[in-house]
mmCIF file of C-alpha atoms and ligand atoms in Angstrom:
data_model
loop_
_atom_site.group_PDB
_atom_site.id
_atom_site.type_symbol
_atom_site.label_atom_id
_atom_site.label_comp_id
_atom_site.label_asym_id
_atom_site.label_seq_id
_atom_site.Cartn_x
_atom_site.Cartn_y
_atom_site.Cartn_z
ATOM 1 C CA UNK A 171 117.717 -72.265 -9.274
ATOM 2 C CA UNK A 172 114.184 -70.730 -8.110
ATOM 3 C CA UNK A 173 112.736 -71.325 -5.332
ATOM 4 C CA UNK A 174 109.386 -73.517 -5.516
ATOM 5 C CA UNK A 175 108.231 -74.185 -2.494
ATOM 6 C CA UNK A 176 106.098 -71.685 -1.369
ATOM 7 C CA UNK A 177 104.376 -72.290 1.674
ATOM 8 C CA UNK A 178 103.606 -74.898 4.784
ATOM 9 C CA UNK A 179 100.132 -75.794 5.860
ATOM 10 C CA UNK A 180 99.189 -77.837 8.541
ATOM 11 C CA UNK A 181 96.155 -79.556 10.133
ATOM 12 C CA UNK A 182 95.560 -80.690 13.349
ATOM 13 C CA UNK A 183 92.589 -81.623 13.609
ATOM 14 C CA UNK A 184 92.604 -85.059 11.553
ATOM 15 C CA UNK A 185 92.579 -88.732 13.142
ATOM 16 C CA UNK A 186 93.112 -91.930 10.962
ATOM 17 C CA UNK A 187 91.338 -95.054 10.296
ATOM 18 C CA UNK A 188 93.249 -97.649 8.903
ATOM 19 C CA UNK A 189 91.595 -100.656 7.609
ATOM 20 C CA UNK A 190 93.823 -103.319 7.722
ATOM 21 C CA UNK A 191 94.402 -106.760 5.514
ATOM 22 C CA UNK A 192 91.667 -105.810 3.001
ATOM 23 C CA UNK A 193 91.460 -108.033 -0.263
ATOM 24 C CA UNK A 194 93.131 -106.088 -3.073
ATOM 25 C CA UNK A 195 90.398 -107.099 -5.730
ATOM 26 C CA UNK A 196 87.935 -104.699 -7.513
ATOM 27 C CA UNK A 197 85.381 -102.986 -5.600
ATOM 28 C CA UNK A 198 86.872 -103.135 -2.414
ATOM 29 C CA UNK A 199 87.858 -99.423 -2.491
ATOM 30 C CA UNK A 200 84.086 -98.963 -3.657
ATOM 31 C CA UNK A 201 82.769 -100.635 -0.925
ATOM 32 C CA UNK A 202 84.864 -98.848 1.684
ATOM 33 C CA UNK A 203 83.913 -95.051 0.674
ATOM 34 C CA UNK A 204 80.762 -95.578 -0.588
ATOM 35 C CA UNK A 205 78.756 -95.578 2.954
ATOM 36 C CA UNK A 206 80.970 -92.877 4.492
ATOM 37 C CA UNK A 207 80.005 -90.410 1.379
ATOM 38 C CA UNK A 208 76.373 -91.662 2.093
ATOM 39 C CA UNK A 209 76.601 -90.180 5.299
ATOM 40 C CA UNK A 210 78.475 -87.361 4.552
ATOM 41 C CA UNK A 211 81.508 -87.834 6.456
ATOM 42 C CA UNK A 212 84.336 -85.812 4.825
ATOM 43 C CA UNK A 213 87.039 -87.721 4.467
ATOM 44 C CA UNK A 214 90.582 -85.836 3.611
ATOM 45 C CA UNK A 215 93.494 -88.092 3.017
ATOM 46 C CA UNK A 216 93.058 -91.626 1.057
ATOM 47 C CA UNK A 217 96.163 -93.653 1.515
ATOM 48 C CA UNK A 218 96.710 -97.043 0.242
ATOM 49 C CA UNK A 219 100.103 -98.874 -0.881
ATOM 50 C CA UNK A 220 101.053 -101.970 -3.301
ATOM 51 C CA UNK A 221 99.687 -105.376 -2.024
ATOM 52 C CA UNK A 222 102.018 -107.673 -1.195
ATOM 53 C CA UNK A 223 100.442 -111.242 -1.454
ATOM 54 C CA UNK A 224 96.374 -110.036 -2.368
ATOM 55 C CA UNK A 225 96.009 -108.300 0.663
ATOM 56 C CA UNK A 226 96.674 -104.561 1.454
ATOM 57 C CA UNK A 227 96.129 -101.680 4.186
ATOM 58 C CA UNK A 228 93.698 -98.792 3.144
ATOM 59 C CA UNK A 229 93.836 -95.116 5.626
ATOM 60 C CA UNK A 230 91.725 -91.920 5.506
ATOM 61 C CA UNK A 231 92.108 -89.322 7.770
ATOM 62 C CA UNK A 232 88.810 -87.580 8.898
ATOM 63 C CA UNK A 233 88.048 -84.213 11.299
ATOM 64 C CA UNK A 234 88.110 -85.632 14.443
ATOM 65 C CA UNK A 235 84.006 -84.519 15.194
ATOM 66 C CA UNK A 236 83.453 -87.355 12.839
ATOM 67 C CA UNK A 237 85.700 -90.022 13.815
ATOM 68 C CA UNK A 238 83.125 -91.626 15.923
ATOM 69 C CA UNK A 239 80.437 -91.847 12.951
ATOM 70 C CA UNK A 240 83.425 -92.729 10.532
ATOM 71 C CA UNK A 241 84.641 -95.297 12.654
ATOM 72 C CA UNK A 242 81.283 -97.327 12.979
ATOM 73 C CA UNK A 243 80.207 -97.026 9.237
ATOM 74 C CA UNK A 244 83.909 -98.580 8.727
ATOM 75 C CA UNK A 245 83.280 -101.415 11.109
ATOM 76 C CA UNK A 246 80.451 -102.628 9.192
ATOM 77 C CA UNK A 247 81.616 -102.734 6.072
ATOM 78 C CA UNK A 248 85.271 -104.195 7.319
ATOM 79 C CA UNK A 249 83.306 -107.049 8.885
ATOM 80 C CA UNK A 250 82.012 -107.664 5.677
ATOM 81 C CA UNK A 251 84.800 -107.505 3.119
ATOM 82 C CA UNK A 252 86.580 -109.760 5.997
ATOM 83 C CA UNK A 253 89.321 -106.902 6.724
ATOM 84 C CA UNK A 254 91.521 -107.711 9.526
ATOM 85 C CA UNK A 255 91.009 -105.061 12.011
ATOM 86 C CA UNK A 256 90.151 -101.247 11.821
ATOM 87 C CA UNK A 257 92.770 -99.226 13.300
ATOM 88 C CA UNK A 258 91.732 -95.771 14.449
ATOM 89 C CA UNK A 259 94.104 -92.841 15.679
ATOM 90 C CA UNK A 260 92.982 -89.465 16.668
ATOM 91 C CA UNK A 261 96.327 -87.915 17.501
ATOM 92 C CA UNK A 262 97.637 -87.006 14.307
ATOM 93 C CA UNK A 263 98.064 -83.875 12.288
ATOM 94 C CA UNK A 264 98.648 -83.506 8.635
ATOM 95 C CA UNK A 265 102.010 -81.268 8.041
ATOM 96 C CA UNK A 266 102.350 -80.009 4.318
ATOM 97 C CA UNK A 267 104.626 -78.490 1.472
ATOM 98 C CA UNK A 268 102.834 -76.765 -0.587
ATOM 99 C CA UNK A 269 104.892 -75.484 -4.155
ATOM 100 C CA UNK A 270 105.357 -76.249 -7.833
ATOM 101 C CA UNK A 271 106.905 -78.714 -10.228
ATOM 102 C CA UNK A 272 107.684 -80.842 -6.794
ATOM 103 C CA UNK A 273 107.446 -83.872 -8.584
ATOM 104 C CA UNK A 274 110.568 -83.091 -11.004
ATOM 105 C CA UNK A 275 112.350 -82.137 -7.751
ATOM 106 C CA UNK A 276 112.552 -84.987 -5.624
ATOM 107 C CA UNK A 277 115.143 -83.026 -3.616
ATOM 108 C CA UNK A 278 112.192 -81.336 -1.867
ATOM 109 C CA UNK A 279 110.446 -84.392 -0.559
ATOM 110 C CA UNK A 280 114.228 -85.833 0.863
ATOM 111 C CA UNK A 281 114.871 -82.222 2.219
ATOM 112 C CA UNK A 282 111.633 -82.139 4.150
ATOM 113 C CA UNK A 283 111.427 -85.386 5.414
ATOM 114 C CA UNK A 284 115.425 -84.900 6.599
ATOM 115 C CA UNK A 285 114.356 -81.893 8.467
ATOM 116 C CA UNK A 286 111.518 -83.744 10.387
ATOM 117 C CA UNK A 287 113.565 -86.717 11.045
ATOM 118 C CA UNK A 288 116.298 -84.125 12.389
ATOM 119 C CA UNK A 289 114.071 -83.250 15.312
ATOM 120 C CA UNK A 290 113.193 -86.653 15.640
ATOM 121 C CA UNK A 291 109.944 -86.720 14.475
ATOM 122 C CA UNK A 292 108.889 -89.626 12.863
ATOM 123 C CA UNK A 293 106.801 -89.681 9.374
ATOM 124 C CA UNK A 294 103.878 -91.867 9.757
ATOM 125 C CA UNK A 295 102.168 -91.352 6.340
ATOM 126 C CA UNK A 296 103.416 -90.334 3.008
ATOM 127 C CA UNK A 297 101.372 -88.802 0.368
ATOM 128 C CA UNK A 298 102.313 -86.542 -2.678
ATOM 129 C CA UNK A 299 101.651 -84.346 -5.520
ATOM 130 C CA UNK A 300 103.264 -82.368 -7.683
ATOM 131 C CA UNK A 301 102.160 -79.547 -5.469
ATOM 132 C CA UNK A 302 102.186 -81.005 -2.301
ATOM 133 C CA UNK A 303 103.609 -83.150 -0.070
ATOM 134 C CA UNK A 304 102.199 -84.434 2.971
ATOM 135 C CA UNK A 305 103.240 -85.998 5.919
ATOM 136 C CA UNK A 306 101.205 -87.465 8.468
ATOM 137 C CA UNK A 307 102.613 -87.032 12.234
ATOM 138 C CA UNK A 308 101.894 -87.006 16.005
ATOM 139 C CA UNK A 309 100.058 -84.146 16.889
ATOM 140 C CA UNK A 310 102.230 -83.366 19.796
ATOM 141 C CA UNK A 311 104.816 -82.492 17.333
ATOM 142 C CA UNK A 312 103.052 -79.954 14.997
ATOM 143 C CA UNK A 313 104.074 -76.232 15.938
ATOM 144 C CA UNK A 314 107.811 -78.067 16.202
ATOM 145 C CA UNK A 315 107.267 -80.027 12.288
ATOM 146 C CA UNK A 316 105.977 -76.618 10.906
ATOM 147 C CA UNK A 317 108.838 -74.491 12.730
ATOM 148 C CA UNK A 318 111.649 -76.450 11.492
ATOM 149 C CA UNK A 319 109.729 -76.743 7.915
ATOM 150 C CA UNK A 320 109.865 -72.726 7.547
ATOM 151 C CA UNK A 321 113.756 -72.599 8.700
ATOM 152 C CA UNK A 322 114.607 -75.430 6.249
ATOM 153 C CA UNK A 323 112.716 -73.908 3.298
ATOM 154 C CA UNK A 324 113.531 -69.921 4.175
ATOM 155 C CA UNK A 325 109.759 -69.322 4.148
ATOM 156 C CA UNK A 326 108.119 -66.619 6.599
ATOM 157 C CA UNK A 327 106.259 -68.278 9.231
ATOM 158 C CA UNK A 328 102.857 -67.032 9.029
ATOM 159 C CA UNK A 329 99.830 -67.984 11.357
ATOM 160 C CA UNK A 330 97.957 -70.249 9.243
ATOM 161 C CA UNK B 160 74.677 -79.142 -6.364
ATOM 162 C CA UNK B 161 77.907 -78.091 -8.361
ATOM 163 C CA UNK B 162 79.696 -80.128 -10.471
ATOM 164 C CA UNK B 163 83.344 -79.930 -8.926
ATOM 165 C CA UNK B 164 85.003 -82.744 -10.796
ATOM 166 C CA UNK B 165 86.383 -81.245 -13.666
ATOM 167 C CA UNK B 166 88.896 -82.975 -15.836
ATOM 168 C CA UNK B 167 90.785 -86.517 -16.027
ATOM 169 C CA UNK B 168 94.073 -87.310 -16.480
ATOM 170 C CA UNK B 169 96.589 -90.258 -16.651
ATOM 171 C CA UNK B 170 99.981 -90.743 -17.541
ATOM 172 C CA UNK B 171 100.962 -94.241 -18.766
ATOM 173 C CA UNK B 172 105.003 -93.867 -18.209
ATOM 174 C CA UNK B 173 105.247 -94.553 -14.703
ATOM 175 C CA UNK B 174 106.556 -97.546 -13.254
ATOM 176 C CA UNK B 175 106.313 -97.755 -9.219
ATOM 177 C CA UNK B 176 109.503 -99.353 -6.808
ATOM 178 C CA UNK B 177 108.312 -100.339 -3.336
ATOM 179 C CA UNK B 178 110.797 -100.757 -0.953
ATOM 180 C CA UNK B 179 109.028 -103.315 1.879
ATOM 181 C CA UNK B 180 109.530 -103.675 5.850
ATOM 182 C CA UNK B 181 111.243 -100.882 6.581
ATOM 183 C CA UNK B 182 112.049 -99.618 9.674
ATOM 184 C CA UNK B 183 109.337 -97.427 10.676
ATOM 185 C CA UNK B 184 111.854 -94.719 12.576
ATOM 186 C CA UNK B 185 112.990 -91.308 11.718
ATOM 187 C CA UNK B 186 115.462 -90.936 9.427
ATOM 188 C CA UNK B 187 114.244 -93.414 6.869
ATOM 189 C CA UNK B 188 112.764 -91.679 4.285
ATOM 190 C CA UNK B 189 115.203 -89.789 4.289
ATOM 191 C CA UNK B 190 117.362 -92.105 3.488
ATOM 192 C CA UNK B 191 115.526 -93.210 1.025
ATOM 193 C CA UNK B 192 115.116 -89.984 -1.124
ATOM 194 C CA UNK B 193 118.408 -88.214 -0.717
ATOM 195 C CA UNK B 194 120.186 -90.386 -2.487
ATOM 196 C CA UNK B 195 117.421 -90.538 -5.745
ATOM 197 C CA UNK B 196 117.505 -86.831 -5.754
ATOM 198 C CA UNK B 197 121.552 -86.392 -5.477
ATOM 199 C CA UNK B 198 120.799 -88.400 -9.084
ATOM 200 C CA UNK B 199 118.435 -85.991 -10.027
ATOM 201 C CA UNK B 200 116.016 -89.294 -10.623
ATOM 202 C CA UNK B 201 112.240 -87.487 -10.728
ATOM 203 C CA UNK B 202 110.176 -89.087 -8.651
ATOM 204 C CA UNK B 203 106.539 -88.195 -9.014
ATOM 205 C CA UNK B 204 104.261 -90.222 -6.744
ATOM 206 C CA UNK B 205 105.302 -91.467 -2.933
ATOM 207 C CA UNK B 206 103.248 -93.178 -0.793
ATOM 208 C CA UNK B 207 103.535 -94.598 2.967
ATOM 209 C CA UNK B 208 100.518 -96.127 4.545
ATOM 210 C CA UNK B 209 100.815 -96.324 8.467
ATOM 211 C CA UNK B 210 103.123 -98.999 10.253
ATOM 212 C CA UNK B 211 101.910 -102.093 11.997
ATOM 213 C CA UNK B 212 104.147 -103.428 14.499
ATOM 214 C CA UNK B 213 107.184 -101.137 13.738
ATOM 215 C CA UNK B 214 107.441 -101.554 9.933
ATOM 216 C CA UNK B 215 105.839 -100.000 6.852
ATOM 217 C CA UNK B 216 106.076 -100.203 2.893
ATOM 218 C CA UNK B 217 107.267 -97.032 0.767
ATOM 219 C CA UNK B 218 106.590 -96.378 -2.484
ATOM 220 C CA UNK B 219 106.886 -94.136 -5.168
ATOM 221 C CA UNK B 220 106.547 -94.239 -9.044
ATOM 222 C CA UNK B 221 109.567 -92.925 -11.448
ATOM 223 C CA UNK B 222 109.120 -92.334 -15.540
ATOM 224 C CA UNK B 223 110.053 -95.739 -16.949
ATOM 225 C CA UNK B 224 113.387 -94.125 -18.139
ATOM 226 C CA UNK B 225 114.822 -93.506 -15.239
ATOM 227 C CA UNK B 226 113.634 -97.079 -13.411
ATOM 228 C CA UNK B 227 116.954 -99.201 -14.012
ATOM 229 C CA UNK B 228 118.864 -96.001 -12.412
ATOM 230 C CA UNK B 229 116.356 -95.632 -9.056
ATOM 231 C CA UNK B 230 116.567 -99.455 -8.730
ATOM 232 C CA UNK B 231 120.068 -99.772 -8.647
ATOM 233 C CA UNK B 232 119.869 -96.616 -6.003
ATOM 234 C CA UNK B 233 117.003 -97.605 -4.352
ATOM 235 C CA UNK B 234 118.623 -101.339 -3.780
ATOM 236 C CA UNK B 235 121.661 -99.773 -2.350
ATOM 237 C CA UNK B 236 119.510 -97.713 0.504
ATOM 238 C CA UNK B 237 117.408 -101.011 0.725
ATOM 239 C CA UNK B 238 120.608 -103.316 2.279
ATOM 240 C CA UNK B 239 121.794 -100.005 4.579
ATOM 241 C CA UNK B 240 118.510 -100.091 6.252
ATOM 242 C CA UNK B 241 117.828 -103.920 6.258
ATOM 243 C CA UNK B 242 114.169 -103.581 4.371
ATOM 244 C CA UNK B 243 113.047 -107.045 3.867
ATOM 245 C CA UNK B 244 112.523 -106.650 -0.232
ATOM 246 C CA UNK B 245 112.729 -103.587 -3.709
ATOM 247 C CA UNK B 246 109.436 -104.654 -5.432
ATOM 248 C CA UNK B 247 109.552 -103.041 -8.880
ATOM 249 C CA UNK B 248 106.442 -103.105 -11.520
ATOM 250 C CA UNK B 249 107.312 -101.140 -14.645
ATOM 251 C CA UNK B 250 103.253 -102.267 -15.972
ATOM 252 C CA UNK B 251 101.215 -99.512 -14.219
ATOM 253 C CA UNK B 252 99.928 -96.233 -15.202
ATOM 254 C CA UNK B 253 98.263 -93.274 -12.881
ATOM 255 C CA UNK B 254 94.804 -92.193 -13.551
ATOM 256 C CA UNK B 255 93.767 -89.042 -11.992
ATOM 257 C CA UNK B 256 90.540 -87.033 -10.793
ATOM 258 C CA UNK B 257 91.405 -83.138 -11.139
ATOM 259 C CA UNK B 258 88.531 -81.115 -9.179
ATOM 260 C CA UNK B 259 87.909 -78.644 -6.439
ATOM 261 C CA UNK B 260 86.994 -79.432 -3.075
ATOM 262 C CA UNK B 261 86.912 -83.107 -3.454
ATOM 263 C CA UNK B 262 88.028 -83.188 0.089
ATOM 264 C CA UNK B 263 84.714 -82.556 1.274
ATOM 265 C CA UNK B 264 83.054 -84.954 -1.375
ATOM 266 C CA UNK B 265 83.572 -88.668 -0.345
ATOM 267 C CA UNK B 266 81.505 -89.595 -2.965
ATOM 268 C CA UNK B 267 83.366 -88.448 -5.782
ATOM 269 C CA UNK B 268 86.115 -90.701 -4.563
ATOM 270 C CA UNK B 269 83.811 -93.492 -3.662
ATOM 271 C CA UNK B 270 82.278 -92.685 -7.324
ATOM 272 C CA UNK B 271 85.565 -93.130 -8.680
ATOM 273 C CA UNK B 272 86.575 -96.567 -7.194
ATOM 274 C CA UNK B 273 83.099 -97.516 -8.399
ATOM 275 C CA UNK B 274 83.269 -96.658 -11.575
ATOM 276 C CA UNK B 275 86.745 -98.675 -12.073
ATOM 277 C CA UNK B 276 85.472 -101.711 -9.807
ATOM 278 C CA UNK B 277 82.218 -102.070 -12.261
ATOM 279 C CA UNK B 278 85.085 -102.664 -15.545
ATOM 280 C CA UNK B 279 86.897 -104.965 -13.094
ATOM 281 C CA UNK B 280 89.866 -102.837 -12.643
ATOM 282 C CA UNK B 281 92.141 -103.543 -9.794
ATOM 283 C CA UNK B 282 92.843 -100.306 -7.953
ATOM 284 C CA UNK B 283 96.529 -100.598 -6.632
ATOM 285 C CA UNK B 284 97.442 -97.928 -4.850
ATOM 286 C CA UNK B 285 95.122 -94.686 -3.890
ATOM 287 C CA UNK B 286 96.465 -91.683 -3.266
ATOM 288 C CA UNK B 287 94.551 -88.224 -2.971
ATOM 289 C CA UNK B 288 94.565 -84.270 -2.109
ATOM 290 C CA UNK B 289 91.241 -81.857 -2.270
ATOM 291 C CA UNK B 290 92.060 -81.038 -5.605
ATOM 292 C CA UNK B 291 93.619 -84.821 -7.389
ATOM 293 C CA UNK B 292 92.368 -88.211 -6.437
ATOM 294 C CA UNK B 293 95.250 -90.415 -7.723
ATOM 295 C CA UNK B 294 94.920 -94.521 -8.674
ATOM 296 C CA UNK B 295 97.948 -96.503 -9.872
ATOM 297 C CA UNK B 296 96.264 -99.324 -12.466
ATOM 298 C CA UNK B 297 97.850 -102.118 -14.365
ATOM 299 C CA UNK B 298 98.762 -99.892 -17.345
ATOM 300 C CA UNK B 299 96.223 -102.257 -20.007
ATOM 301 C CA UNK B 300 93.562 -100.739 -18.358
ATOM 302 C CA UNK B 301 94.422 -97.161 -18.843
ATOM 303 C CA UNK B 302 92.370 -96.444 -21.867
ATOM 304 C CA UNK B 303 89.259 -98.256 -20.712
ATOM 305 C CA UNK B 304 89.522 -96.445 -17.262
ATOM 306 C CA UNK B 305 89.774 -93.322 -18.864
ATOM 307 C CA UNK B 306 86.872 -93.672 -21.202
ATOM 308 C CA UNK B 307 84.917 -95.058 -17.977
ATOM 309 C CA UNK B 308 85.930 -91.875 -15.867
ATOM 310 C CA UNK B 309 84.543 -89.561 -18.305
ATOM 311 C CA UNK B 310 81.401 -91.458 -18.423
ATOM 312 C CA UNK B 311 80.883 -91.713 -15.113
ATOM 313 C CA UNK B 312 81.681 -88.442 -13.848
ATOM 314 C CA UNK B 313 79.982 -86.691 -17.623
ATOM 315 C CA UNK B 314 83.360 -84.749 -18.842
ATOM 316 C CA UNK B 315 83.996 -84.496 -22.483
ATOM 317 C CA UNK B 316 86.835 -86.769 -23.635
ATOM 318 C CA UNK B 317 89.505 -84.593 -24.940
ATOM 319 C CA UNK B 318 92.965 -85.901 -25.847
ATOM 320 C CA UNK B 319 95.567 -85.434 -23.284
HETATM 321 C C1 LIG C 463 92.073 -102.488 -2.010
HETATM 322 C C2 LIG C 463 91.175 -101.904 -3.045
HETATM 323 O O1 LIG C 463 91.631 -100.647 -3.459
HETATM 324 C C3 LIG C 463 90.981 -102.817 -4.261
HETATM 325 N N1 LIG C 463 92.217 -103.052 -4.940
HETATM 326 C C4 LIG C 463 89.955 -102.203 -5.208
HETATM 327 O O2 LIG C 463 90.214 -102.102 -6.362
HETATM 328 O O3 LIG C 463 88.900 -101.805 -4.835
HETATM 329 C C1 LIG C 464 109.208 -95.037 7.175
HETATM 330 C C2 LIG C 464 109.725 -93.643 7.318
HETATM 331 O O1 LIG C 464 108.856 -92.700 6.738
HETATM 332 C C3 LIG C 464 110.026 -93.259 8.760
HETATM 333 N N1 LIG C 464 108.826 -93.293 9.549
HETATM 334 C C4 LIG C 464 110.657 -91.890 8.812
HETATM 335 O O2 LIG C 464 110.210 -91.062 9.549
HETATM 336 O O3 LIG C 464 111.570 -91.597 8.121
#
């Protein structure tokens, strides 16, 4: 059966920012983004999961030249939606598959994320497409995530 | 400046399973996965948000066919690694920005959560790349968000 993945990509330099216990009601999400776009922060990765009881965590990853900015723009506005706390990490990289149809083969997700927890590295963040499929790790742990990631998938390593 | 947004889509036959307080350690996802893709169950969206205090939530959303079958797996992998609860919601649909370079456009995102906040639309999970930015909706609202998204972001409503 052919072969679909086609490459890995990786970034190091992201850090996170995880607003935490946020009210999952309408314009939350809004009220988050819309004053880091105002000051142009870029902002890669948008992760946020089911509520359980009203309340959820939302994450973006940023470069980490504008974690800083990112981080006081975030402190503001989590003070005002009454968000728990505002978690920041700057020692993570992004590590990705990059291929087609993923989605219809969820053998690729369970394959990758065997291969990373086989060198014991652990998966902090989860986020997928049907052309990619990122995973957010320690940074220390990178060059060894992308390394294993080309052996697993039979790709060529290439400097990216 | 360039108009980089440049189509919407949504598909209404997805129903999300989120498997709570699990063990935030590697090996766990892929535990999780293996055994849905051994069934050849597609899975098209997961998402992880980062752990507080050792423990996380994963999710990801399956056609609405194949939810009994991922349950039953999914509940199976649930006891072996003591997660506290299988949350299932067969009511939600994805709605999806397709662009370029979103990445480096906050306020497209931002402009999206706006746009669904103003028609009251909870957003319930967020999930994004450079070129998709990905909400999970209460699946009543799929048609209004739709018709909102095109307005907002000036697209031409074409079936899809
Ligand atoms: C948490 C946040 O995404 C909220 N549910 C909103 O719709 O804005
Ligand atoms: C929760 C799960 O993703 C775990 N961190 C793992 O690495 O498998």
């Amino acid at each position: 059966e052919r072969e679909i993945v086609s490459g890995i990509t990786y970034d190091r330099d992201q850090a996170k920012i995880t607003v935490t216990h946020v009210p999952d009601k309408p314009g939350i999400a809004a009220m988050l983004f819309t004053p880091l776009s105002q000051h142009n922060i870029i902002v890669d990765m948008i992760i946020q999961n089911a509520s359980l009881e009203g309340f959820t965590d939302v994450t973006f990853t940023v470069s980490k030249k504008d974690l800083k900015d990112a981080q006081k723009i975030i402190q503001e506005t989590a003070k005002t939606i009454d968000a728990k706390n505002v978690e920041v990490d700057d020692q993570v990289s992004k590590v990705s598959i990059i291929g087609v149809g993923m989605a219809s083969h969820a053998g690729v997700a369970a394959k990758m994320f065997s291969a990373l927890s086989a060198e014991g590295i652990n998966i902090m963040m989860i986020s997928t497409s049907e052309i990619k499929i990122s995973c957010v790790i320690q940074r220390k742990y990178t060059e060894l995530a992308v390394m294993v990631l080309h052996d697993t998938f039979g790709l060529e390593k290439k400097s990216s």
